Amino acid sequence: MSAQTEDEAESSSEDGRSAAAVKDTATAEAAGSASAARKREQRGWYFYDFAVSVYSASVVTVFLGPYLTEIARAASDAEGFVHPLGIPVRAGSFFAYSVSASVILAVLLMPLVGAVADRTGRKKPMLAVAAYTGAAATAGMFFLDGDRYLLGGLLLIVANASLSVSMVLYNAYLPQISTPDERDSVSSRGWAFGYTAGSVMLVVNLVLYTGHDSFGLTEGEAVRICLASAGLWWGAFALIPLRRLRDRAVVREPGATAAGSGWKQLIATLKDMRRYPLTLSFLLAYLIYNDGVQTVISQASIYGSQELELEQSTLIGAVLLVQVLAVAGALGMGRLARIYGAKRTILGSLAAWGLTLAAGYFLPARTPMWFFALAAMIGLVLGGSQALSRSLFSHLVPAGKEAEYFSAYEMSDRGLSWVGPLVFGLTYQLTGSYRDAIISLVVFFALGFVLLARVPVRRAVEAAGNPVPERI
């Protein structure tokens, strides 16, 4: 080979290496840019938990149950019954029945919303509508006074149903803004953000409620302000995810319209889910054990105030303890999931839930110390069991069907969680004992444990066509 030919070959080789280096650099820069954009969306996504968890903590868990029950009792007849739509209902069961009605409404709305969201790709505007409908209904609780129990029930139904619909859309972003190996940590951080918000607002509520006289307020006025402030908080902080999350383009079938195809796509989704029986097996287990979780959350304040005869300030303090420990619990169980896998960690939490309710049955009345101990046990398992269930399900969703499948998940999470409150309310109506009502919920955790233990999650992830994380 001549010297000139060798020089040309060497130059060509250097040019090739240079082009490869430029390509590698461009690829690395693109990957870095995509990672930065993903992290930005994740940070925005966390803030919807931050926005909405105050409603769950302050309204559903602490204030509205006892307050609405007192309003219903003020409107009750001599036998202690109110008569919404002419139906005799024991005043002490009205709140539980209202929760059940709200989730039945959510069942009707969530699948349609999920189907339309996937069809159009426009999750964000639909999230905005649901969020601000719920926030407005919650803010409207300021006007609950006297014997307006029907208004209270109506606002609760609207706010709860709006929350459920918004969570379908919010959760559907999780597979889009995180890689498979990030899911557990991203989901856990979202729950941690939510419980942090609940803690902050409960401190403010505790100061306002316990010191209402010094603020020139009656006890009822203080409660109404606490309820309304949750709606204002929800609306204000929902702006952050609505600014940072982005919609993804979808490919529509020719001639199809989003609104006209919603129910058709829902029917197709239900048929399609039969192709993934292991995903359905997980949903069934989750439906059952999460029904117990949601009922404990919504009925704990009723149990504390009516059965254990605890002061409202004690209940606020206990729920505040739950919120603080739930942050640690969500993050801690996220770390455990990296070691033992999400499924085993969730199973451990379900065993802890059953033991906690059994302990709650034997709590003596008028003993705040034991109630705080029970709250601590709940806090340590609450956030983690919810966060890991969400991230585990995200691995079982076929790509491109996130909102549809998360509507089914949210039906399990909130929309079909009417059985627990109904069982709780019926048990009380039949026995007159909140202790019997609370112990009836143990069966939800026991049955959920058995069903989840039987789900082969690795095969379920593979069947959905998704990469299997190292630990699951």
Tab-separated table of C-alpha atoms in Angstrom:
chain	number	residue	atom	x	y	z
A	1	MET	CA	0.000	0.000	0.000
A	2	SER	CA	1.338	3.427	-0.908
A	3	ALA	CA	1.940	6.109	1.703
A	4	GLN	CA	-0.845	8.181	0.202
A	5	THR	CA	-3.285	5.293	0.391
A	6	GLU	CA	-2.303	4.619	4.010
A	7	ASP	CA	-2.798	8.299	4.873
A	8	GLU	CA	-6.227	8.270	3.225
A	9	ALA	CA	-7.203	5.099	5.095
A	10	GLU	CA	-6.020	6.539	8.381
A	11	SER	CA	-7.866	9.772	7.704
A	12	SER	CA	-11.001	7.830	6.830
A	13	SER	CA	-10.678	5.805	10.035
A	14	GLU	CA	-10.239	8.973	12.094
A	15	ASP	CA	-13.252	10.521	10.383
A	16	GLY	CA	-15.277	7.405	11.241
A	17	ARG	CA	-14.197	7.510	14.865
A	18	SER	CA	-14.922	11.227	14.947
A	19	ALA	CA	-18.403	10.697	13.496
A	20	ALA	CA	-19.048	7.898	15.990
A	21	ALA	CA	-17.875	10.110	18.835
A	22	VAL	CA	-20.130	12.932	17.678
A	23	LYS	CA	-23.042	10.481	17.415
A	24	ASP	CA	-22.345	9.103	20.907
A	25	THR	CA	-22.133	12.624	22.289
A	26	ALA	CA	-25.409	13.578	20.603
A	27	THR	CA	-27.054	10.413	21.932
A	28	ALA	CA	-25.800	11.126	25.447
A	29	GLU	CA	-27.000	14.725	25.238
A	30	ALA	CA	-30.420	13.583	23.999
A	31	ALA	CA	-30.655	11.019	26.792
A	32	GLY	CA	-29.651	13.650	29.336
A	33	SER	CA	-32.213	16.076	27.969
A	34	ALA	CA	-34.933	13.405	28.053
A	35	SER	CA	-33.984	12.507	31.629
A	36	ALA	CA	-34.111	16.165	32.699
A	37	ALA	CA	-37.529	16.597	31.080
A	38	ARG	CA	-38.770	13.429	32.751
A	39	LYS	CA	-37.530	14.580	36.164
A	40	ARG	CA	-39.245	17.940	35.680
A	41	GLU	CA	-42.540	16.221	34.930
A	42	GLN	CA	-42.085	13.943	37.915
A	43	ARG	CA	-41.594	16.919	40.228
A	44	GLY	CA	-44.753	18.519	38.849
A	45	TRP	CA	-46.623	15.215	39.151
A	46	TYR	CA	-45.780	14.943	42.857
A	47	PHE	CA	-47.646	18.173	43.515
A	48	TYR	CA	-51.049	16.773	42.640
A	49	ASP	CA	-50.692	14.410	45.586
A	50	PHE	CA	-49.629	17.497	47.528
A	51	ALA	CA	-52.760	19.339	46.378
A	52	VAL	CA	-55.377	16.667	46.889
A	53	SER	CA	-54.181	14.849	50.012
A	54	VAL	CA	-55.330	17.696	52.236
A	55	TYR	CA	-58.900	16.854	51.206
A	56	SER	CA	-58.416	13.229	52.206
A	57	ALA	CA	-56.699	14.116	55.486
A	58	SER	CA	-58.718	17.089	56.717
A	59	VAL	CA	-62.125	16.592	55.131
A	60	VAL	CA	-62.714	12.855	54.820
A	61	THR	CA	-60.586	11.577	57.696
A	62	VAL	CA	-60.987	14.276	60.371
A	63	PHE	CA	-63.696	16.876	60.109
A	64	LEU	CA	-66.545	15.984	57.789
A	65	GLY	CA	-67.537	12.618	59.305
A	66	PRO	CA	-68.206	13.842	62.854
A	67	TYR	CA	-69.490	17.250	61.707
A	68	LEU	CA	-71.911	15.869	59.098
A	69	THR	CA	-73.080	13.265	61.610
A	70	GLU	CA	-73.893	16.018	64.124
A	71	ILE	CA	-75.767	17.983	61.448
A	72	ALA	CA	-77.728	14.853	60.534
A	73	ARG	CA	-78.565	14.261	64.196
A	74	ALA	CA	-79.795	17.844	64.472
A	75	ALA	CA	-82.211	17.070	61.630
A	76	SER	CA	-83.217	13.607	62.873
A	77	ASP	CA	-86.564	12.547	64.278
A	78	ALA	CA	-87.246	11.288	67.801
A	79	GLU	CA	-85.924	7.817	66.891
A	80	GLY	CA	-82.636	9.230	65.558
A	81	PHE	CA	-83.428	8.787	61.853
A	82	VAL	CA	-83.196	11.211	58.947
A	83	HIS	CA	-85.176	10.655	55.747
A	84	PRO	CA	-83.252	11.573	52.573
A	85	LEU	CA	-85.526	10.920	49.584
A	86	GLY	CA	-88.028	9.467	52.060
A	87	ILE	CA	-85.670	6.632	53.072
A	88	PRO	CA	-85.214	6.148	56.837
A	89	VAL	CA	-81.486	6.302	57.655
A	90	ARG	CA	-79.943	6.302	61.100
A	91	ALA	CA	-78.162	9.649	61.493
A	92	GLY	CA	-74.972	7.898	62.568
A	93	SER	CA	-74.870	5.995	59.252
A	94	PHE	CA	-75.571	8.957	56.940
A	95	PHE	CA	-71.902	9.836	56.371
A	96	ALA	CA	-70.940	6.234	55.525
A	97	TYR	CA	-73.859	5.938	53.109
A	98	SER	CA	-72.892	9.249	51.469
A	99	VAL	CA	-69.377	7.918	50.900
A	100	SER	CA	-70.872	4.800	49.298
A	101	ALA	CA	-73.082	6.930	47.036
A	102	SER	CA	-70.089	9.018	45.960
A	103	VAL	CA	-68.111	6.016	44.832
A	104	ILE	CA	-71.069	4.534	42.980
A	105	LEU	CA	-71.244	7.792	40.992
A	106	ALA	CA	-67.502	7.550	40.407
A	107	VAL	CA	-67.962	4.033	39.005
A	108	LEU	CA	-70.216	5.488	36.309
A	109	LEU	CA	-67.775	8.259	35.388
A	110	MET	CA	-64.248	6.859	35.680
A	111	PRO	CA	-64.240	4.239	32.887
A	112	LEU	CA	-65.686	6.725	30.403
A	113	VAL	CA	-63.162	9.399	31.393
A	114	GLY	CA	-60.293	6.916	31.116
A	115	ALA	CA	-61.395	5.733	27.675
A	116	VAL	CA	-61.801	9.284	26.358
A	117	ALA	CA	-58.437	10.325	27.831
A	118	ASP	CA	-56.597	7.517	26.049
A	119	ARG	CA	-58.570	8.129	22.867
A	120	THR	CA	-57.771	11.836	22.711
A	121	GLY	CA	-54.522	11.987	24.651
A	122	ARG	CA	-55.900	15.060	26.449
A	123	LYS	CA	-55.466	14.012	30.051
A	124	LYS	CA	-54.450	17.435	31.308
A	125	PRO	CA	-57.594	19.478	30.508
A	126	MET	CA	-59.757	16.674	31.847
A	127	LEU	CA	-57.634	16.592	35.000
A	128	ALA	CA	-58.185	20.335	35.376
A	129	VAL	CA	-61.984	19.995	35.129
A	130	ALA	CA	-62.119	17.184	37.675
A	131	ALA	CA	-59.721	18.911	40.074
A	132	TYR	CA	-61.537	22.246	40.106
A	133	THR	CA	-64.989	20.675	40.348
A	134	GLY	CA	-63.828	18.817	43.457
A	135	ALA	CA	-62.064	21.858	44.869
A	136	ALA	CA	-65.190	24.021	44.386
A	137	ALA	CA	-67.433	21.444	46.075
A	138	THR	CA	-65.013	21.235	49.000
A	139	ALA	CA	-64.815	25.008	49.350
A	140	GLY	CA	-68.626	25.047	49.332
A	141	MET	CA	-68.642	23.045	52.570
A	142	PHE	CA	-68.157	26.376	54.316
A	143	PHE	CA	-71.930	26.777	54.009
A	144	LEU	CA	-72.775	23.659	56.027
A	145	ASP	CA	-74.529	24.671	59.203
A	146	GLY	CA	-77.784	24.135	61.035
A	147	ASP	CA	-79.489	21.004	59.735
A	148	ARG	CA	-78.231	21.102	56.126
A	149	TYR	CA	-77.229	17.459	56.088
A	150	LEU	CA	-78.543	16.970	52.531
A	151	LEU	CA	-76.278	19.756	51.253
A	152	GLY	CA	-73.382	18.142	53.089
A	153	GLY	CA	-74.123	14.768	51.521
A	154	LEU	CA	-74.398	16.302	48.043
A	155	LEU	CA	-71.105	18.209	48.323
A	156	LEU	CA	-69.374	15.098	49.667
A	157	ILE	CA	-70.662	13.034	46.729
A	158	VAL	CA	-69.480	15.623	44.166
A	159	ALA	CA	-66.082	16.152	45.802
A	160	ASN	CA	-65.368	12.443	46.282
A	161	ALA	CA	-66.428	11.541	42.737
A	162	SER	CA	-64.315	14.383	41.318
A	163	LEU	CA	-61.335	13.204	43.342
A	164	SER	CA	-61.711	9.681	41.961
A	165	VAL	CA	-61.958	10.883	38.365
A	166	SER	CA	-58.938	13.137	38.765
A	167	MET	CA	-56.889	10.296	40.230
A	168	VAL	CA	-57.587	8.136	37.162
A	169	LEU	CA	-55.924	10.785	35.018
A	170	TYR	CA	-53.165	11.553	37.515
A	171	ASN	CA	-52.159	7.910	37.994
A	172	ALA	CA	-52.198	7.303	34.240
A	173	TYR	CA	-49.199	9.621	33.931
A	174	LEU	CA	-47.013	7.348	36.097
A	175	PRO	CA	-45.978	4.895	33.333
A	176	GLN	CA	-45.341	7.830	30.986
A	177	ILE	CA	-43.101	9.902	33.258
A	178	SER	CA	-40.964	7.137	34.799
A	179	THR	CA	-38.901	4.169	33.681
A	180	PRO	CA	-39.800	0.696	35.032
A	181	ASP	CA	-37.014	0.801	37.618
A	182	GLU	CA	-38.136	4.261	38.800
A	183	ARG	CA	-41.793	3.401	39.401
A	184	ASP	CA	-41.636	2.351	43.058
A	185	SER	CA	-39.574	5.368	44.112
A	186	VAL	CA	-41.575	7.879	42.033
A	187	SER	CA	-44.887	6.547	43.330
A	188	SER	CA	-43.595	6.529	46.911
A	189	ARG	CA	-42.357	10.117	46.629
A	190	GLY	CA	-45.784	11.175	45.355
A	191	TRP	CA	-47.463	9.681	48.415
A	192	ALA	CA	-44.792	11.232	50.649
A	193	PHE	CA	-45.529	14.665	49.133
A	194	GLY	CA	-49.219	14.114	49.802
A	195	TYR	CA	-48.765	13.145	53.426
A	196	THR	CA	-46.423	16.090	53.937
A	197	ALA	CA	-49.172	18.433	52.731
A	198	GLY	CA	-51.693	16.723	54.979
A	199	SER	CA	-49.381	17.200	57.945
A	200	VAL	CA	-48.833	20.901	57.271
A	201	MET	CA	-52.529	21.646	56.864
A	202	LEU	CA	-53.521	19.589	59.895
A	203	VAL	CA	-51.173	21.659	62.051
A	204	VAL	CA	-52.931	24.807	60.814
A	205	ASN	CA	-56.332	23.175	61.378
A	206	LEU	CA	-55.347	22.084	64.883
A	207	VAL	CA	-54.299	25.628	65.813
A	208	LEU	CA	-57.512	27.105	64.395
A	209	TYR	CA	-59.837	24.499	65.901
A	210	THR	CA	-58.351	24.357	69.399
A	211	GLY	CA	-58.008	28.137	69.580
A	212	HIS	CA	-61.277	29.060	67.909
A	213	ASP	CA	-62.393	31.170	70.863
A	214	SER	CA	-59.293	33.335	70.646
A	215	PHE	CA	-59.999	33.871	66.947
A	216	GLY	CA	-63.564	34.948	67.724
A	217	LEU	CA	-65.071	31.829	66.108
A	218	THR	CA	-67.523	29.218	67.248
A	219	GLU	CA	-66.489	25.567	67.034
A	220	GLY	CA	-68.760	25.037	64.033
A	221	GLU	CA	-67.340	28.062	62.209
A	222	ALA	CA	-63.802	26.779	62.800
A	223	VAL	CA	-64.730	23.391	61.330
A	224	ARG	CA	-66.336	25.004	58.293
A	225	ILE	CA	-63.217	27.105	57.664
A	226	CYS	CA	-61.047	23.990	57.923
A	227	LEU	CA	-63.267	22.206	55.397
A	228	ALA	CA	-63.276	25.108	52.938
A	229	SER	CA	-59.517	25.675	53.242
A	230	ALA	CA	-58.927	22.145	51.930
A	231	GLY	CA	-60.767	23.106	48.747
A	232	LEU	CA	-58.715	26.286	48.346
A	233	TRP	CA	-55.483	24.338	48.895
A	234	TRP	CA	-56.555	21.719	46.329
A	235	GLY	CA	-57.269	24.366	43.709
A	236	ALA	CA	-54.112	26.389	44.350
A	237	PHE	CA	-51.547	23.583	44.225
A	238	ALA	CA	-53.233	21.794	41.316
A	239	LEU	CA	-51.818	24.600	39.156
A	240	ILE	CA	-48.292	23.161	39.440
A	241	PRO	CA	-48.918	19.746	37.829
A	242	LEU	CA	-51.229	21.360	35.280
A	243	ARG	CA	-48.301	23.543	34.185
A	244	ARG	CA	-45.636	20.823	34.122
A	245	LEU	CA	-47.359	17.687	32.884
A	246	ARG	CA	-47.718	17.326	29.127
A	247	ASP	CA	-50.094	15.360	26.971
A	248	ARG	CA	-48.800	12.756	24.534
A	249	ALA	CA	-50.017	12.464	20.958
A	250	VAL	CA	-52.122	9.419	20.113
A	251	VAL	CA	-53.068	7.841	16.818
A	252	ARG	CA	-56.802	7.905	16.210
A	253	GLU	CA	-58.742	5.536	14.025
A	254	PRO	CA	-59.933	7.300	10.848
A	255	GLY	CA	-63.335	8.875	11.254
A	256	ALA	CA	-63.551	8.281	15.014
A	257	THR	CA	-64.410	11.078	17.396
A	258	ALA	CA	-63.322	11.167	20.995
A	259	ALA	CA	-66.727	11.704	22.555
A	260	GLY	CA	-68.523	9.260	20.304
A	261	SER	CA	-66.053	6.439	20.855
A	262	GLY	CA	-65.753	6.661	24.635
A	263	TRP	CA	-68.253	3.956	25.532
A	264	LYS	CA	-67.195	1.774	22.598
A	265	GLN	CA	-63.617	1.961	23.776
A	266	LEU	CA	-64.714	1.186	27.334
A	267	ILE	CA	-66.433	-1.999	26.153
A	268	ALA	CA	-63.342	-2.861	24.130
A	269	THR	CA	-61.185	-2.244	27.212
A	270	LEU	CA	-63.239	-4.601	29.346
A	271	LYS	CA	-62.940	-7.245	26.640
A	272	ASP	CA	-59.251	-6.524	26.242
A	273	MET	CA	-58.590	-6.961	29.954
A	274	ARG	CA	-59.680	-10.578	29.662
A	275	ARG	CA	-56.508	-11.114	27.636
A	276	TYR	CA	-54.539	-10.288	30.791
A	277	PRO	CA	-56.041	-12.549	33.481
A	278	LEU	CA	-53.083	-12.025	35.816
A	279	THR	CA	-53.632	-8.258	35.716
A	280	LEU	CA	-57.275	-8.896	36.578
A	281	SER	CA	-56.198	-11.191	39.420
A	282	PHE	CA	-54.124	-8.379	40.912
A	283	LEU	CA	-57.038	-5.946	40.517
A	284	LEU	CA	-59.366	-8.310	42.344
A	285	ALA	CA	-56.953	-8.638	45.262
A	286	TYR	CA	-56.411	-4.872	45.313
A	287	LEU	CA	-60.140	-4.164	45.114
A	288	ILE	CA	-60.702	-6.178	48.280
A	289	TYR	CA	-57.833	-5.092	50.512
A	290	ASN	CA	-57.989	-1.468	49.403
A	291	ASP	CA	-61.697	-1.402	50.210
A	292	GLY	CA	-60.616	-2.021	53.787
A	293	VAL	CA	-57.952	0.716	53.615
A	294	GLN	CA	-60.361	3.331	52.258
A	295	THR	CA	-63.013	2.464	54.826
A	296	VAL	CA	-60.555	2.805	57.711
A	297	ILE	CA	-59.477	6.197	56.361
A	298	SER	CA	-63.023	7.516	56.004
A	299	GLN	CA	-64.523	6.022	59.183
A	300	ALA	CA	-61.655	6.317	61.700
A	301	SER	CA	-62.777	9.695	63.011
A	302	ILE	CA	-66.328	8.398	63.500
A	303	TYR	CA	-64.969	5.468	65.506
A	304	GLY	CA	-62.775	7.745	67.598
A	305	SER	CA	-65.416	10.361	68.333
A	306	GLN	CA	-68.518	8.197	68.745
A	307	GLU	CA	-67.211	4.908	70.177
A	308	LEU	CA	-64.030	5.966	71.974
A	309	GLU	CA	-65.500	9.347	73.044
A	310	LEU	CA	-62.381	11.291	72.094
A	311	GLU	CA	-62.213	15.046	71.655
A	312	GLN	CA	-61.918	16.532	68.174
A	313	SER	CA	-58.481	17.928	69.042
A	314	THR	CA	-57.328	14.382	69.897
A	315	LEU	CA	-58.577	13.128	66.540
A	316	ILE	CA	-56.762	15.907	64.700
A	317	GLY	CA	-53.561	15.133	66.569
A	318	ALA	CA	-53.893	11.417	65.802
A	319	VAL	CA	-54.467	12.021	62.101
A	320	LEU	CA	-51.508	14.428	62.097
A	321	LEU	CA	-49.397	11.617	63.543
A	322	VAL	CA	-50.655	9.324	60.776
A	323	GLN	CA	-49.673	11.874	58.130
A	324	VAL	CA	-46.160	12.367	59.528
A	325	LEU	CA	-45.461	8.657	59.930
A	326	ALA	CA	-47.019	7.888	56.532
A	327	VAL	CA	-44.255	9.955	54.900
A	328	ALA	CA	-41.632	7.806	56.606
A	329	GLY	CA	-43.682	4.681	55.926
A	330	ALA	CA	-44.029	5.406	52.198
A	331	LEU	CA	-40.313	6.118	51.756
A	332	GLY	CA	-39.268	3.265	54.048
A	333	MET	CA	-41.470	0.694	52.340
A	334	GLY	CA	-40.190	1.962	48.991
A	335	ARG	CA	-36.685	1.021	50.146
A	336	LEU	CA	-37.917	-2.357	51.381
A	337	ALA	CA	-39.442	-2.958	47.950
A	338	ARG	CA	-36.012	-2.483	46.359
A	339	ILE	CA	-34.713	-5.299	48.580
A	340	TYR	CA	-37.647	-7.703	48.855
A	341	GLY	CA	-39.853	-6.641	45.946
A	342	ALA	CA	-43.140	-4.726	45.944
A	343	LYS	CA	-45.361	-7.783	46.264
A	344	ARG	CA	-43.739	-9.143	49.429
A	345	THR	CA	-43.667	-5.691	50.988
A	346	ILE	CA	-47.379	-5.160	50.303
A	347	LEU	CA	-48.181	-8.580	51.794
A	348	GLY	CA	-46.332	-7.610	54.959
A	349	SER	CA	-48.316	-4.387	55.169
A	350	LEU	CA	-51.639	-6.259	54.813
A	351	ALA	CA	-50.729	-8.509	57.743
A	352	ALA	CA	-49.950	-5.366	59.753
A	353	TRP	CA	-53.316	-3.824	58.760
A	354	GLY	CA	-55.227	-6.848	60.074
A	355	LEU	CA	-53.365	-6.808	63.390
A	356	THR	CA	-53.948	-3.061	63.723
A	357	LEU	CA	-57.725	-3.361	63.321
A	358	ALA	CA	-57.834	-6.266	65.761
A	359	ALA	CA	-55.999	-4.088	68.287
A	360	GLY	CA	-58.385	-1.200	67.561
A	361	TYR	CA	-61.381	-3.321	68.540
A	362	PHE	CA	-60.072	-3.621	72.111
A	363	LEU	CA	-59.126	0.039	72.626
A	364	PRO	CA	-60.649	1.427	75.849
A	365	ALA	CA	-62.776	4.559	75.584
A	366	ARG	CA	-61.467	7.986	76.625
A	367	THR	CA	-57.796	6.912	76.449
A	368	PRO	CA	-56.038	9.118	73.871
A	369	MET	CA	-52.656	7.416	74.450
A	370	TRP	CA	-53.845	4.090	73.026
A	371	PHE	CA	-55.564	5.807	70.124
A	372	PHE	CA	-52.282	7.555	69.282
A	373	ALA	CA	-50.530	4.166	69.350
A	374	LEU	CA	-53.124	2.830	66.913
A	375	ALA	CA	-52.629	5.898	64.693
A	376	ALA	CA	-48.882	5.277	64.650
A	377	MET	CA	-49.406	1.693	63.483
A	378	ILE	CA	-51.738	2.873	60.713
A	379	GLY	CA	-49.356	5.615	59.598
A	380	LEU	CA	-46.401	3.274	59.176
A	381	VAL	CA	-48.267	0.959	56.768
A	382	LEU	CA	-50.714	3.343	55.083
A	383	GLY	CA	-48.520	5.272	52.658
A	384	GLY	CA	-46.348	2.354	51.638
A	385	SER	CA	-49.183	-0.069	50.897
A	386	GLN	CA	-50.901	2.519	48.684
A	387	ALA	CA	-47.754	3.731	46.893
A	388	LEU	CA	-46.426	0.257	46.131
A	389	SER	CA	-49.817	-0.995	44.948
A	390	ARG	CA	-49.933	1.852	42.430
A	391	SER	CA	-46.404	1.264	41.158
A	392	LEU	CA	-46.896	-2.506	40.974
A	393	PHE	CA	-50.042	-2.098	38.900
A	394	SER	CA	-48.249	0.291	36.522
A	395	HIS	CA	-46.070	-2.647	35.438
A	396	LEU	CA	-49.180	-4.669	34.551
A	397	VAL	CA	-50.659	-2.081	32.146
A	398	PRO	CA	-50.196	-2.618	28.383
A	399	ALA	CA	-48.494	0.366	26.748
A	400	GLY	CA	-50.870	2.969	25.314
A	401	LYS	CA	-53.781	2.001	27.574
A	402	GLU	CA	-52.688	3.734	30.765
A	403	ALA	CA	-55.783	5.856	31.454
A	404	GLU	CA	-58.206	3.053	30.574
A	405	TYR	CA	-56.508	0.544	32.834
A	406	PHE	CA	-55.989	3.066	35.592
A	407	SER	CA	-59.701	3.815	35.473
A	408	ALA	CA	-60.204	0.159	36.390
A	409	TYR	CA	-57.534	0.553	39.065
A	410	GLU	CA	-59.171	3.694	40.409
A	411	MET	CA	-62.498	1.879	40.492
A	412	SER	CA	-60.738	-0.577	42.778
A	413	ASP	CA	-59.031	2.252	44.652
A	414	ARG	CA	-62.074	4.470	45.173
A	415	GLY	CA	-64.870	3.680	42.767
A	416	LEU	CA	-65.658	0.189	44.072
A	417	SER	CA	-64.712	0.976	47.654
A	418	TRP	CA	-68.376	1.376	48.575
A	419	VAL	CA	-68.662	-2.133	49.986
A	420	GLY	CA	-66.501	-1.381	53.031
A	421	PRO	CA	-68.399	1.772	54.090
A	422	LEU	CA	-71.666	-0.040	53.387
A	423	VAL	CA	-70.620	-2.991	55.557
A	424	PHE	CA	-69.436	-0.556	58.238
A	425	GLY	CA	-72.704	1.409	58.120
A	426	LEU	CA	-74.930	-1.676	58.050
A	427	THR	CA	-73.026	-3.290	60.918
A	428	TYR	CA	-73.559	-0.204	63.019
A	429	GLN	CA	-77.200	0.098	61.986
A	430	LEU	CA	-77.852	-3.533	62.975
A	431	THR	CA	-75.762	-3.693	66.151
A	432	GLY	CA	-75.476	-0.076	67.316
A	433	SER	CA	-71.757	-0.766	67.971
A	434	TYR	CA	-68.880	0.892	66.146
A	435	ARG	CA	-66.560	-1.771	67.609
A	436	ASP	CA	-68.420	-4.449	65.697
A	437	ALA	CA	-68.278	-2.211	62.620
A	438	ILE	CA	-64.497	-1.732	62.801
A	439	ILE	CA	-63.684	-5.416	63.370
A	440	SER	CA	-65.837	-6.388	60.383
A	441	LEU	CA	-63.176	-4.819	58.139
A	442	VAL	CA	-60.483	-7.383	59.026
A	443	VAL	CA	-61.931	-9.792	56.465
A	444	PHE	CA	-61.020	-7.377	53.640
A	445	PHE	CA	-57.319	-7.524	54.529
A	446	ALA	CA	-57.260	-11.274	55.132
A	447	LEU	CA	-58.945	-12.120	51.834
A	448	GLY	CA	-56.863	-9.547	49.944
A	449	PHE	CA	-53.673	-11.080	51.375
A	450	VAL	CA	-54.626	-14.573	50.167
A	451	LEU	CA	-55.565	-13.400	46.669
A	452	LEU	CA	-52.447	-11.235	46.201
A	453	ALA	CA	-50.174	-14.035	47.396
A	454	ARG	CA	-51.495	-16.189	44.539
A	455	VAL	CA	-50.624	-13.660	41.776
A	456	PRO	CA	-47.356	-14.470	39.906
A	457	VAL	CA	-46.370	-10.860	39.293
A	458	ARG	CA	-43.332	-11.549	37.096
A	459	ARG	CA	-45.450	-13.546	34.661
A	460	ALA	CA	-48.114	-10.820	34.860
A	461	VAL	CA	-45.595	-8.131	33.822
A	462	GLU	CA	-44.325	-10.273	30.942
A	463	ALA	CA	-47.883	-11.040	29.809
A	464	ALA	CA	-48.591	-7.284	29.618
A	465	GLY	CA	-45.579	-6.906	27.300
A	466	ASN	CA	-43.503	-4.828	29.722
A	467	PRO	CA	-39.876	-5.224	30.858
A	468	VAL	CA	-39.588	-6.952	34.230
A	469	PRO	CA	-37.680	-4.974	36.900
A	470	GLU	CA	-34.930	-6.729	38.803
A	471	ARG	CA	-37.054	-6.653	41.979
A	472	ILE	CA	-40.838	-6.868	41.904
